[in-house]
mmCIF file with all atom_site columns, C-alpha atoms in Angstrom:
data_model
loop_
_atom_site.group_PDB
_atom_site.id
_atom_site.type_symbol
_atom_site.label_atom_id
_atom_site.label_alt_id
_atom_site.label_comp_id
_atom_site.label_asym_id
_atom_site.label_entity_id
_atom_site.label_seq_id
_atom_site.pdbx_PDB_ins_code
_atom_site.Cartn_x
_atom_site.Cartn_y
_atom_site.Cartn_z
_atom_site.occupancy
_atom_site.B_iso_or_equiv
_atom_site.pdbx_formal_charge
_atom_site.auth_seq_id
_atom_site.auth_comp_id
_atom_site.auth_asym_id
_atom_site.auth_atom_id
_atom_site.pdbx_PDB_model_num
ATOM 1   C CA . UNK E 1 1   ? 3.935   -37.580 19.345  1.00 0.00 ? 599 UNK E CA 1
ATOM 2   C CA . UNK E 1 2   ? 5.582   -34.209 18.233  1.00 0.00 ? 600 UNK E CA 1
ATOM 3   C CA . UNK E 1 3   ? 9.441   -33.576 18.591  1.00 0.00 ? 601 UNK E CA 1
ATOM 4   C CA . UNK E 1 4   ? 10.219  -37.356 19.725  1.00 0.00 ? 602 UNK E CA 1
ATOM 5   C CA . UNK E 1 5   ? 13.506  -36.679 20.639  1.00 0.00 ? 603 UNK E CA 1
ATOM 6   C CA . UNK E 1 6   ? 13.581  -33.170 21.397  1.00 0.00 ? 604 UNK E CA 1
ATOM 7   C CA . UNK E 1 7   ? 16.007  -33.202 23.421  1.00 0.00 ? 605 UNK E CA 1
ATOM 8   C CA . UNK E 1 8   ? 18.714  -33.961 21.355  1.00 0.00 ? 606 UNK E CA 1
ATOM 9   C CA . UNK E 1 9   ? 17.990  -30.505 19.412  1.00 0.00 ? 607 UNK E CA 1
ATOM 10  C CA . UNK E 1 10  ? 18.996  -26.535 20.132  1.00 0.00 ? 608 UNK E CA 1
ATOM 11  C CA . UNK E 1 11  ? 18.556  -23.234 17.690  1.00 0.00 ? 609 UNK E CA 1
ATOM 12  C CA . UNK E 1 12  ? 19.422  -20.053 18.628  1.00 0.00 ? 610 UNK E CA 1
ATOM 13  C CA . UNK E 1 13  ? 18.677  -18.778 15.851  1.00 0.00 ? 611 UNK E CA 1
ATOM 14  C CA . UNK E 1 14  ? 16.409  -15.015 15.728  1.00 0.00 ? 612 UNK E CA 1
ATOM 15  C CA . UNK E 1 15  ? 13.346  -14.597 12.706  1.00 0.00 ? 613 UNK E CA 1
ATOM 16  C CA . UNK E 1 16  ? 13.385  -11.876 10.974  1.00 0.00 ? 614 UNK E CA 1
ATOM 17  C CA . UNK E 1 17  ? 10.382  -10.803 8.621   1.00 0.00 ? 615 UNK E CA 1
ATOM 18  C CA . UNK E 1 18  ? 11.002  -10.119 4.555   1.00 0.00 ? 616 UNK E CA 1
ATOM 19  C CA . UNK E 1 19  ? 9.176   -7.567  2.696   1.00 0.00 ? 617 UNK E CA 1
ATOM 20  C CA . UNK E 1 20  ? 7.045   -8.711  0.215   1.00 0.00 ? 618 UNK E CA 1
ATOM 21  C CA . UNK E 1 21  ? 5.655   -7.319  -3.046  1.00 0.00 ? 619 UNK E CA 1
ATOM 22  C CA . UNK E 1 22  ? 1.681   -6.835  -2.588  1.00 0.00 ? 620 UNK E CA 1
ATOM 23  C CA . UNK E 1 23  ? 2.726   -6.286  1.177   1.00 0.00 ? 621 UNK E CA 1
ATOM 24  C CA . UNK E 1 24  ? 0.530   -3.292  3.413   1.00 0.00 ? 622 UNK E CA 1
ATOM 25  C CA . UNK E 1 25  ? 2.708   -1.344  5.263   1.00 0.00 ? 623 UNK E CA 1
ATOM 26  C CA . UNK E 1 26  ? 3.133   1.721   7.653   1.00 0.00 ? 624 UNK E CA 1
ATOM 27  C CA . UNK E 1 27  ? 6.030   3.404   7.984   1.00 0.00 ? 625 UNK E CA 1
ATOM 28  C CA . UNK E 1 28  ? 5.859   6.255   11.271  1.00 0.00 ? 626 UNK E CA 1
ATOM 29  C CA . UNK E 1 29  ? 9.243   8.645   10.771  1.00 0.00 ? 627 UNK E CA 1
ATOM 30  C CA . UNK E 1 30  ? 9.350   10.067  14.332  1.00 0.00 ? 628 UNK E CA 1
ATOM 31  C CA . UNK E 1 31  ? 12.251  12.851  15.860  1.00 0.00 ? 629 UNK E CA 1
ATOM 32  C CA . UNK E 1 32  ? 12.537  15.344  18.526  1.00 0.00 ? 630 UNK E CA 1
ATOM 33  C CA . UNK E 1 33  ? 11.200  17.982  15.811  1.00 0.00 ? 631 UNK E CA 1
ATOM 34  C CA . UNK E 1 34  ? 7.588   16.705  14.736  1.00 0.00 ? 632 UNK E CA 1
ATOM 35  C CA . UNK E 1 35  ? 7.614   19.822  11.997  1.00 0.00 ? 633 UNK E CA 1
ATOM 36  C CA . UNK E 1 36  ? 10.896  18.499  11.109  1.00 0.00 ? 634 UNK E CA 1
ATOM 37  C CA . UNK E 1 37  ? 9.798   15.015  10.042  1.00 0.00 ? 635 UNK E CA 1
ATOM 38  C CA . UNK E 1 38  ? 6.353   15.632  8.845   1.00 0.00 ? 636 UNK E CA 1
ATOM 39  C CA . UNK E 1 39  ? 6.180   15.630  4.988   1.00 0.00 ? 637 UNK E CA 1
ATOM 40  C CA . UNK E 1 40  ? 7.656   11.891  5.147   1.00 0.00 ? 638 UNK E CA 1
ATOM 41  C CA . UNK E 1 41  ? 4.331   11.090  7.135   1.00 0.00 ? 639 UNK E CA 1
ATOM 42  C CA . UNK E 1 42  ? 1.651   10.640  5.460   1.00 0.00 ? 640 UNK E CA 1
ATOM 43  C CA . UNK E 1 43  ? -0.202  11.137  8.995   1.00 0.00 ? 641 UNK E CA 1
ATOM 44  C CA . UNK E 1 44  ? -0.184  13.513  10.903  1.00 0.00 ? 642 UNK E CA 1
ATOM 45  C CA . UNK E 1 45  ? 1.889   11.926  14.272  1.00 0.00 ? 643 UNK E CA 1
ATOM 46  C CA . UNK E 1 46  ? 0.197   13.726  17.105  1.00 0.00 ? 644 UNK E CA 1
ATOM 47  C CA . UNK E 1 47  ? -2.294  11.669  15.751  1.00 0.00 ? 645 UNK E CA 1
ATOM 48  C CA . UNK E 1 48  ? -0.722  8.736   16.859  1.00 0.00 ? 646 UNK E CA 1
ATOM 49  C CA . UNK E 1 49  ? -0.713  9.722   21.199  1.00 0.00 ? 647 UNK E CA 1
ATOM 50  C CA . UNK E 1 50  ? -4.202  9.105   21.352  1.00 0.00 ? 648 UNK E CA 1
ATOM 51  C CA . UNK E 1 51  ? -4.303  4.364   21.748  1.00 0.00 ? 649 UNK E CA 1
ATOM 52  C CA . UNK E 1 52  ? -8.145  5.285   21.575  1.00 0.00 ? 650 UNK E CA 1
ATOM 53  C CA . UNK E 1 53  ? -8.063  6.413   18.234  1.00 0.00 ? 651 UNK E CA 1
ATOM 54  C CA . UNK E 1 54  ? -6.840  2.619   17.272  1.00 0.00 ? 652 UNK E CA 1
ATOM 55  C CA . UNK E 1 55  ? -5.452  2.255   13.349  1.00 0.00 ? 653 UNK E CA 1
ATOM 56  C CA . UNK E 1 56  ? -8.240  4.031   12.176  1.00 0.00 ? 654 UNK E CA 1
ATOM 57  C CA . UNK E 1 57  ? -5.768  7.512   11.071  1.00 0.00 ? 655 UNK E CA 1
ATOM 58  C CA . UNK E 1 58  ? -3.029  5.085   9.160   1.00 0.00 ? 656 UNK E CA 1
ATOM 59  C CA . UNK E 1 59  ? -2.320  5.528   6.474   1.00 0.00 ? 657 UNK E CA 1
ATOM 60  C CA . UNK E 1 60  ? -0.833  2.216   4.591   1.00 0.00 ? 658 UNK E CA 1
ATOM 61  C CA . UNK E 1 61  ? 2.342   2.098   1.280   1.00 0.00 ? 659 UNK E CA 1
ATOM 62  C CA . UNK E 1 62  ? 1.518   -1.166  -0.492  1.00 0.00 ? 660 UNK E CA 1
ATOM 63  C CA . UNK E 1 63  ? 5.105   -2.772  -1.589  1.00 0.00 ? 661 UNK E CA 1
ATOM 64  C CA . UNK E 1 64  ? 4.434   -2.817  -6.174  1.00 0.00 ? 662 UNK E CA 1
ATOM 65  C CA . UNK E 1 65  ? 4.999   -6.142  -7.242  1.00 0.00 ? 663 UNK E CA 1
ATOM 66  C CA . UNK E 1 66  ? 8.652   -4.860  -8.103  1.00 0.00 ? 664 UNK E CA 1
ATOM 67  C CA . UNK E 1 67  ? 9.359   -4.499  -4.170  1.00 0.00 ? 665 UNK E CA 1
ATOM 68  C CA . UNK E 1 68  ? 9.064   -0.219  -4.236  1.00 0.00 ? 666 UNK E CA 1
ATOM 69  C CA . UNK E 1 69  ? 7.500   2.286   -2.268  1.00 0.00 ? 667 UNK E CA 1
ATOM 70  C CA . UNK E 1 70  ? 5.938   5.751   -3.192  1.00 0.00 ? 668 UNK E CA 1
ATOM 71  C CA . UNK E 1 71  ? 7.586   7.689   -0.133  1.00 0.00 ? 669 UNK E CA 1
ATOM 72  C CA . UNK E 1 72  ? 6.828   11.299  0.745   1.00 0.00 ? 670 UNK E CA 1
ATOM 73  C CA . UNK E 1 73  ? 9.277   13.855  -0.992  1.00 0.00 ? 671 UNK E CA 1
ATOM 74  C CA . UNK E 1 74  ? 11.698  10.860  -1.048  1.00 0.00 ? 672 UNK E CA 1
ATOM 75  C CA . UNK E 1 75  ? 9.841   9.339   -3.857  1.00 0.00 ? 673 UNK E CA 1
ATOM 76  C CA . UNK E 1 76  ? 10.224  6.100   -5.135  1.00 0.00 ? 674 UNK E CA 1
ATOM 77  C CA . UNK E 1 77  ? 12.162  3.501   -2.249  1.00 0.00 ? 675 UNK E CA 1
ATOM 78  C CA . UNK E 1 78  ? 13.007  -0.589  -3.551  1.00 0.00 ? 676 UNK E CA 1
ATOM 79  C CA . UNK E 1 79  ? 11.885  -2.150  0.479   1.00 0.00 ? 677 UNK E CA 1
ATOM 80  C CA . UNK E 1 80  ? 10.862  -5.438  -1.580  1.00 0.00 ? 678 UNK E CA 1
ATOM 81  C CA . UNK E 1 81  ? 13.392  -8.766  -0.281  1.00 0.00 ? 679 UNK E CA 1
ATOM 82  C CA . UNK E 1 82  ? 14.998  -6.712  2.483   1.00 0.00 ? 680 UNK E CA 1
ATOM 83  C CA . UNK E 1 83  ? 14.220  -8.014  5.918   1.00 0.00 ? 681 UNK E CA 1
ATOM 84  C CA . UNK E 1 84  ? 12.230  -5.615  8.066   1.00 0.00 ? 682 UNK E CA 1
ATOM 85  C CA . UNK E 1 85  ? 15.387  -4.562  10.077  1.00 0.00 ? 683 UNK E CA 1
ATOM 86  C CA . UNK E 1 86  ? 17.610  -3.738  6.592   1.00 0.00 ? 684 UNK E CA 1
ATOM 87  C CA . UNK E 1 87  ? 14.393  -1.232  5.287   1.00 0.00 ? 685 UNK E CA 1
ATOM 88  C CA . UNK E 1 88  ? 14.486  0.900   8.127   1.00 0.00 ? 686 UNK E CA 1
ATOM 89  C CA . UNK E 1 89  ? 17.958  1.199   7.856   1.00 0.00 ? 687 UNK E CA 1
ATOM 90  C CA . UNK E 1 90  ? 17.640  2.115   4.336   1.00 0.00 ? 688 UNK E CA 1
ATOM 91  C CA . UNK E 1 91  ? 14.740  3.860   5.457   1.00 0.00 ? 689 UNK E CA 1
ATOM 92  C CA . UNK E 1 92  ? 17.100  6.568   7.624   1.00 0.00 ? 690 UNK E CA 1
ATOM 93  C CA . UNK E 1 93  ? 20.366  6.731   5.316   1.00 0.00 ? 691 UNK E CA 1
ATOM 94  C CA . UNK E 1 94  ? 18.440  8.190   2.704   1.00 0.00 ? 692 UNK E CA 1
ATOM 95  C CA . UNK E 1 95  ? 16.704  10.175  5.363   1.00 0.00 ? 693 UNK E CA 1
ATOM 96  C CA . UNK E 1 96  ? 20.102  11.215  7.167   1.00 0.00 ? 694 UNK E CA 1
ATOM 97  C CA . UNK E 1 97  ? 20.942  14.141  5.582   1.00 0.00 ? 695 UNK E CA 1
ATOM 98  C CA . UNK E 1 98  ? 17.238  15.354  5.532   1.00 0.00 ? 696 UNK E CA 1
ATOM 99  C CA . UNK E 1 99  ? 16.860  14.821  9.338   1.00 0.00 ? 697 UNK E CA 1
ATOM 100 C CA . UNK E 1 100 ? 19.235  13.414  11.427  1.00 0.00 ? 698 UNK E CA 1
ATOM 101 C CA . UNK E 1 101 ? 17.830  11.550  14.352  1.00 0.00 ? 699 UNK E CA 1
ATOM 102 C CA . UNK E 1 102 ? 14.360  10.341  12.675  1.00 0.00 ? 700 UNK E CA 1
ATOM 103 C CA . UNK E 1 103 ? 12.987  7.286   14.061  1.00 0.00 ? 701 UNK E CA 1
ATOM 104 C CA . UNK E 1 104 ? 11.323  5.049   11.648  1.00 0.00 ? 702 UNK E CA 1
ATOM 105 C CA . UNK E 1 105 ? 8.328   2.241   12.767  1.00 0.00 ? 703 UNK E CA 1
ATOM 106 C CA . UNK E 1 106 ? 7.675   0.134   9.721   1.00 0.00 ? 704 UNK E CA 1
ATOM 107 C CA . UNK E 1 107 ? 5.198   -2.629  10.562  1.00 0.00 ? 705 UNK E CA 1
ATOM 108 C CA . UNK E 1 108 ? 3.555   -5.234  8.497   1.00 0.00 ? 706 UNK E CA 1
ATOM 109 C CA . UNK E 1 109 ? -0.080  -4.520  8.131   1.00 0.00 ? 707 UNK E CA 1
ATOM 110 C CA . UNK E 1 110 ? -1.889  -7.845  6.823   1.00 0.00 ? 708 UNK E CA 1
ATOM 111 C CA . UNK E 1 111 ? 0.288   -10.352 8.415   1.00 0.00 ? 709 UNK E CA 1
ATOM 112 C CA . UNK E 1 112 ? -1.777  -14.035 7.947   1.00 0.00 ? 710 UNK E CA 1
ATOM 113 C CA . UNK E 1 113 ? -1.499  -17.023 7.582   1.00 0.00 ? 711 UNK E CA 1
ATOM 114 C CA . UNK E 1 114 ? -4.026  -19.923 6.491   1.00 0.00 ? 712 UNK E CA 1
ATOM 115 C CA . UNK E 1 115 ? -4.336  -23.665 7.911   1.00 0.00 ? 713 UNK E CA 1
ATOM 116 C CA . UNK E 1 116 ? -6.672  -26.103 6.142   1.00 0.00 ? 714 UNK E CA 1
ATOM 117 C CA . UNK E 1 117 ? -6.489  -29.941 6.138   1.00 0.00 ? 715 UNK E CA 1
ATOM 118 C CA . UNK E 1 118 ? -7.102  -31.526 9.000   1.00 0.00 ? 716 UNK E CA 1
ATOM 119 C CA . UNK E 1 119 ? -7.169  -29.814 11.578  1.00 0.00 ? 717 UNK E CA 1
ATOM 120 C CA . UNK E 1 120 ? -10.056 -29.068 13.840  1.00 0.00 ? 718 UNK E CA 1
ATOM 121 C CA . UNK E 1 121 ? -10.195 -24.960 12.624  1.00 0.00 ? 719 UNK E CA 1
ATOM 122 C CA . UNK E 1 122 ? -9.305  -24.489 9.731   1.00 0.00 ? 720 UNK E CA 1
ATOM 123 C CA . UNK E 1 123 ? -9.113  -21.073 8.839   1.00 0.00 ? 721 UNK E CA 1
ATOM 124 C CA . UNK E 1 124 ? -6.911  -17.607 7.733   1.00 0.00 ? 722 UNK E CA 1
ATOM 125 C CA . UNK E 1 125 ? -5.328  -16.395 11.200  1.00 0.00 ? 723 UNK E CA 1
ATOM 126 C CA . UNK E 1 126 ? -3.764  -12.661 11.022  1.00 0.00 ? 724 UNK E CA 1
ATOM 127 C CA . UNK E 1 127 ? -0.449  -11.949 12.952  1.00 0.00 ? 725 UNK E CA 1
ATOM 128 C CA . UNK E 1 128 ? -0.296  -9.363  15.179  1.00 0.00 ? 726 UNK E CA 1
ATOM 129 C CA . UNK E 1 129 ? 3.326   -9.345  16.713  1.00 0.00 ? 727 UNK E CA 1
ATOM 130 C CA . UNK E 1 130 ? 4.748   -10.066 12.853  1.00 0.00 ? 728 UNK E CA 1
ATOM 131 C CA . UNK E 1 131 ? 6.269   -13.333 13.701  1.00 0.00 ? 729 UNK E CA 1
ATOM 132 C CA . UNK E 1 132 ? 4.671   -16.819 14.397  1.00 0.00 ? 730 UNK E CA 1
ATOM 133 C CA . UNK E 1 133 ? 5.721   -20.895 14.565  1.00 0.00 ? 731 UNK E CA 1
ATOM 134 C CA . UNK E 1 134 ? 3.583   -23.550 12.939  1.00 0.00 ? 732 UNK E CA 1
ATOM 135 C CA . UNK E 1 135 ? 2.803   -24.999 15.656  1.00 0.00 ? 733 UNK E CA 1
ATOM 136 C CA . UNK E 1 136 ? 1.677   -21.720 16.556  1.00 0.00 ? 734 UNK E CA 1
ATOM 137 C CA . UNK E 1 137 ? -0.379  -21.791 14.142  1.00 0.00 ? 735 UNK E CA 1
ATOM 138 C CA . UNK E 1 138 ? -1.310  -25.167 14.101  1.00 0.00 ? 736 UNK E CA 1
ATOM 139 C CA . UNK E 1 139 ? -2.697  -24.118 17.501  1.00 0.00 ? 737 UNK E CA 1
ATOM 140 C CA . UNK E 1 140 ? -4.559  -21.261 16.741  1.00 0.00 ? 738 UNK E CA 1
ATOM 141 C CA . UNK E 1 141 ? -6.175  -24.250 14.003  1.00 0.00 ? 739 UNK E CA 1
ATOM 142 C CA . UNK E 1 142 ? -7.446  -25.770 16.926  1.00 0.00 ? 740 UNK E CA 1
ATOM 143 C CA . UNK E 1 143 ? -4.643  -28.485 16.442  1.00 0.00 ? 741 UNK E CA 1
ATOM 144 C CA . UNK E 1 144 ? -4.812  -31.646 13.965  1.00 0.00 ? 742 UNK E CA 1
ATOM 145 C CA . UNK E 1 145 ? -7.870  -34.011 14.037  1.00 0.00 ? 743 UNK E CA 1
ATOM 146 C CA . UNK E 1 146 ? -7.166  -37.492 15.020  1.00 0.00 ? 744 UNK E CA 1
ATOM 147 C CA . UNK E 1 147 ? -6.347  -38.152 11.273  1.00 0.00 ? 745 UNK E CA 1
ATOM 148 C CA . UNK E 1 148 ? -4.403  -35.597 10.870  1.00 0.00 ? 746 UNK E CA 1
ATOM 149 C CA . UNK E 1 149 ? -1.084  -36.509 9.241   1.00 0.00 ? 747 UNK E CA 1
ATOM 150 C CA . UNK E 1 150 ? 1.431   -35.963 11.199  1.00 0.00 ? 748 UNK E CA 1
ATOM 151 C CA . UNK E 1 151 ? 4.654   -36.912 8.972   1.00 0.00 ? 749 UNK E CA 1
ATOM 152 C CA . UNK E 1 152 ? 3.208   -34.675 5.761   1.00 0.00 ? 750 UNK E CA 1
ATOM 153 C CA . UNK E 1 153 ? 2.788   -30.467 6.614   1.00 0.00 ? 751 UNK E CA 1
ATOM 154 C CA . UNK E 1 154 ? 2.771   -28.928 3.515   1.00 0.00 ? 752 UNK E CA 1
ATOM 155 C CA . UNK E 1 155 ? 3.443   -26.297 3.910   1.00 0.00 ? 753 UNK E CA 1
ATOM 156 C CA . UNK E 1 156 ? 3.410   -23.157 1.000   1.00 0.00 ? 754 UNK E CA 1
ATOM 157 C CA . UNK E 1 157 ? 5.171   -20.532 0.271   1.00 0.00 ? 755 UNK E CA 1
ATOM 158 C CA . UNK E 1 158 ? 5.461   -17.872 -1.744  1.00 0.00 ? 756 UNK E CA 1
ATOM 159 C CA . UNK E 1 159 ? 8.976   -16.228 -2.480  1.00 0.00 ? 757 UNK E CA 1
ATOM 160 C CA . UNK E 1 160 ? 9.711   -13.133 -4.834  1.00 0.00 ? 758 UNK E CA 1
ATOM 161 C CA . UNK E 1 161 ? 7.001   -14.323 -6.883  1.00 0.00 ? 759 UNK E CA 1
ATOM 162 C CA . UNK E 1 162 ? 7.898   -18.321 -7.112  1.00 0.00 ? 760 UNK E CA 1
ATOM 163 C CA . UNK E 1 163 ? 5.936   -21.096 -5.046  1.00 0.00 ? 761 UNK E CA 1
ATOM 164 C CA . UNK E 1 164 ? 7.603   -23.377 -2.886  1.00 0.00 ? 762 UNK E CA 1
ATOM 165 C CA . UNK E 1 165 ? 5.663   -26.884 -1.725  1.00 0.00 ? 763 UNK E CA 1
ATOM 166 C CA . UNK E 1 166 ? 7.395   -28.340 1.485   1.00 0.00 ? 764 UNK E CA 1
ATOM 167 C CA . UNK E 1 167 ? 6.693   -31.418 3.327   1.00 0.00 ? 765 UNK E CA 1
ATOM 168 C CA . UNK E 1 168 ? 7.455   -31.355 7.344   1.00 0.00 ? 766 UNK E CA 1
ATOM 169 C CA . UNK E 1 169 ? 7.288   -33.543 9.182   1.00 0.00 ? 767 UNK E CA 1
ATOM 170 C CA . UNK E 1 170 ? 6.561   -32.704 13.172  1.00 0.00 ? 768 UNK E CA 1
ATOM 171 C CA . UNK E 1 171 ? 7.069   -35.631 14.692  1.00 0.00 ? 769 UNK E CA 1
ATOM 172 C CA . UNK E 1 172 ? 10.894  -35.376 14.449  1.00 0.00 ? 770 UNK E CA 1
ATOM 173 C CA . UNK E 1 173 ? 12.052  -32.665 16.047  1.00 0.00 ? 771 UNK E CA 1
ATOM 174 C CA . UNK E 1 174 ? 14.977  -31.282 13.657  1.00 0.00 ? 772 UNK E CA 1
ATOM 175 C CA . UNK E 1 175 ? 12.201  -29.690 12.179  1.00 0.00 ? 773 UNK E CA 1
ATOM 176 C CA . UNK E 1 176 ? 12.680  -26.535 14.153  1.00 0.00 ? 774 UNK E CA 1
ATOM 177 C CA . UNK E 1 177 ? 16.226  -25.673 13.619  1.00 0.00 ? 775 UNK E CA 1
ATOM 178 C CA . UNK E 1 178 ? 15.342  -25.493 9.524   1.00 0.00 ? 776 UNK E CA 1
ATOM 179 C CA . UNK E 1 179 ? 13.778  -21.971 7.829   1.00 0.00 ? 777 UNK E CA 1
ATOM 180 C CA . UNK E 1 180 ? 9.948   -23.432 7.565   1.00 0.00 ? 778 UNK E CA 1
ATOM 181 C CA . UNK E 1 181 ? 9.687   -22.893 11.687  1.00 0.00 ? 779 UNK E CA 1
ATOM 182 C CA . UNK E 1 182 ? 8.840   -19.997 11.519  1.00 0.00 ? 780 UNK E CA 1
ATOM 183 C CA . UNK E 1 183 ? 6.672   -19.180 9.558   1.00 0.00 ? 781 UNK E CA 1
ATOM 184 C CA . UNK E 1 184 ? 6.293   -15.690 6.410   1.00 0.00 ? 782 UNK E CA 1
ATOM 185 C CA . UNK E 1 185 ? 3.092   -14.015 5.674   1.00 0.00 ? 783 UNK E CA 1
ATOM 186 C CA . UNK E 1 186 ? 0.854   -15.490 3.374   1.00 0.00 ? 784 UNK E CA 1
ATOM 187 C CA . UNK E 1 187 ? 2.196   -19.159 4.216   1.00 0.00 ? 785 UNK E CA 1
ATOM 188 C CA . UNK E 1 188 ? -0.163  -21.416 3.740   1.00 0.00 ? 786 UNK E CA 1
ATOM 189 C CA . UNK E 1 189 ? 0.318   -25.143 5.942   1.00 0.00 ? 787 UNK E CA 1
ATOM 190 C CA . UNK E 1 190 ? -2.226  -28.048 4.497   1.00 0.00 ? 788 UNK E CA 1
ATOM 191 C CA . UNK E 1 191 ? -2.637  -31.263 6.868   1.00 0.00 ? 789 UNK E CA 1
ATOM 192 C CA . UNK E 1 192 ? -3.396  -33.708 4.802   1.00 0.00 ? 790 UNK E CA 1
ATOM 193 C CA . UNK E 1 193 ? -5.179  -36.919 5.707   1.00 0.00 ? 791 UNK E CA 1
ATOM 194 C CA . UNK E 1 194 ? -4.397  -39.843 6.963   1.00 0.00 ? 792 UNK E CA 1
ATOM 195 C CA . UNK E 1 195 ? -4.290  -43.204 5.588   1.00 0.00 ? 793 UNK E CA 1
ATOM 196 C CA . UNK E 1 196 ? -7.840  -44.195 8.271   1.00 0.00 ? 794 UNK E CA 1
ATOM 197 C CA . UNK E 1 197 ? -9.401  -40.480 6.785   1.00 0.00 ? 795 UNK E CA 1
ATOM 198 C CA . UNK E 1 198 ? -8.451  -41.513 2.925   1.00 0.00 ? 796 UNK E CA 1
ATOM 199 C CA . UNK E 1 199 ? -9.948  -45.149 3.348   1.00 0.00 ? 797 UNK E CA 1
ATOM 200 C CA . UNK E 1 200 ? -13.232 -43.978 4.177   1.00 0.00 ? 798 UNK E CA 1
ATOM 201 C CA . UNK E 1 201 ? -13.468 -41.297 2.124   1.00 0.00 ? 799 UNK E CA 1
ATOM 202 C CA . UNK E 1 202 ? -12.866 -44.200 -0.767  1.00 0.00 ? 800 UNK E CA 1
ATOM 203 C CA . UNK E 1 203 ? -15.002 -46.654 1.040   1.00 0.00 ? 801 UNK E CA 1
ATOM 204 C CA . UNK E 1 204 ? -17.643 -44.821 1.854   1.00 0.00 ? 802 UNK E CA 1
ATOM 205 C CA . UNK E 1 205 ? -20.018 -43.731 -0.983  1.00 0.00 ? 803 UNK E CA 1
ATOM 206 C CA . UNK E 1 206 ? -18.765 -47.603 -2.040  1.00 0.00 ? 804 UNK E CA 1
ATOM 207 C CA . UNK E 1 207 ? -20.620 -49.332 0.135   1.00 0.00 ? 805 UNK E CA 1
ATOM 208 C CA . UNK E 1 208 ? -23.689 -47.019 -1.098  1.00 0.00 ? 806 UNK E CA 1
ATOM 209 C CA . UNK E 1 209 ? -23.374 -47.308 -3.857  1.00 0.00 ? 807 UNK E CA 1
ATOM 210 C CA . UNK E 1 210 ? -23.709 -51.419 -3.619  1.00 0.00 ? 808 UNK E CA 1
ATOM 211 C CA . UNK E 1 211 ? -26.486 -51.351 -1.266  1.00 0.00 ? 809 UNK E CA 1
ATOM 212 C CA . UNK E 1 212 ? -28.217 -49.295 -3.065  1.00 0.00 ? 810 UNK E CA 1
ATOM 213 C CA . UNK E 1 213 ? -27.739 -51.344 -5.622  1.00 0.00 ? 811 UNK E CA 1
ATOM 214 C CA . UNK E 1 214 ? -28.005 -54.928 -3.738  1.00 0.00 ? 812 UNK E CA 1
ATOM 215 C CA . UNK E 1 215 ? -31.387 -52.859 -2.276  1.00 0.00 ? 813 UNK E CA 1
ATOM 216 C CA . UNK E 1 216 ? -32.696 -52.817 -6.107  1.00 0.00 ? 814 UNK E CA 1
ATOM 217 C CA . UNK E 1 217 ? -31.833 -56.337 -6.810  1.00 0.00 ? 815 UNK E CA 1
ATOM 218 C CA . UNK E 1 218 ? -34.157 -57.431 -3.931  1.00 0.00 ? 816 UNK E CA 1
ATOM 219 C CA . UNK E 1 219 ? -36.413 -55.801 -4.581  1.00 0.00 ? 817 UNK E CA 1
ATOM 220 C CA . UNK E 1 220 ? -36.606 -56.844 -9.030  1.00 0.00 ? 818 UNK E CA 1
ATOM 221 C CA . UNK E 1 221 ? -36.401 -60.255 -7.579  1.00 0.00 ? 819 UNK E CA 1
ATOM 222 C CA . UNK E 1 222 ? -39.263 -59.695 -4.404  1.00 0.00 ? 820 UNK E CA 1
ATOM 223 C CA . UNK E 1 223 ? -41.478 -57.960 -7.225  1.00 0.00 ? 821 UNK E CA 1
ATOM 224 C CA . UNK E 1 224 ? -40.995 -61.317 -10.218 1.00 0.00 ? 822 UNK E CA 1
ATOM 225 C CA . UNK E 1 225 ? -41.449 -63.854 -8.190  1.00 0.00 ? 823 UNK E CA 1
ATOM 226 C CA . UNK E 1 226 ? -44.729 -62.580 -6.636  1.00 0.00 ? 824 UNK E CA 1
#
């Protein structure tokens, strides 16, 4: 069972994504006077009124390895490592001398997680909402197979160039209040096989080799006794 005795755990944490190097983001600046903000946008904001155009007109920024983007007119702005709300406020503060009523719309376009191992549908999944929990990611992957080890779900996370590996026991409810309940962009989840799967994988080839060897011996004996 997942989350055993879950009624004993409560959490009020509000998740917010952090911007990381190599993130692909869109930033649209709007105002009551579109002409004022036009130089600060990579696109014609009026095109966004037509939703049928989809995302084809969105031009994007890529956060470089130092956490910077090159913003029109302003130049380099460091937003890597900041939570999304702080990045928005930083851009607003920089623009306030030029656009007093600026509204900043920032979206992470490459928010995705990968789920591997003992799940029904291992894959990389794009997340449009910029928020997904570990359990939701496992659900997207069709849940764990009967051979998945529920006590050692491995999460691999990269932050500021460093990779972190954390093993999570989803049979216990306390992980929902940990930093690993909500996933970050580019997180990798690996569900380890349980002992049954490991043993069957190890025994299977040995049995095949043993049967082949026994068959060969029987054949040799049969030929030599004729």
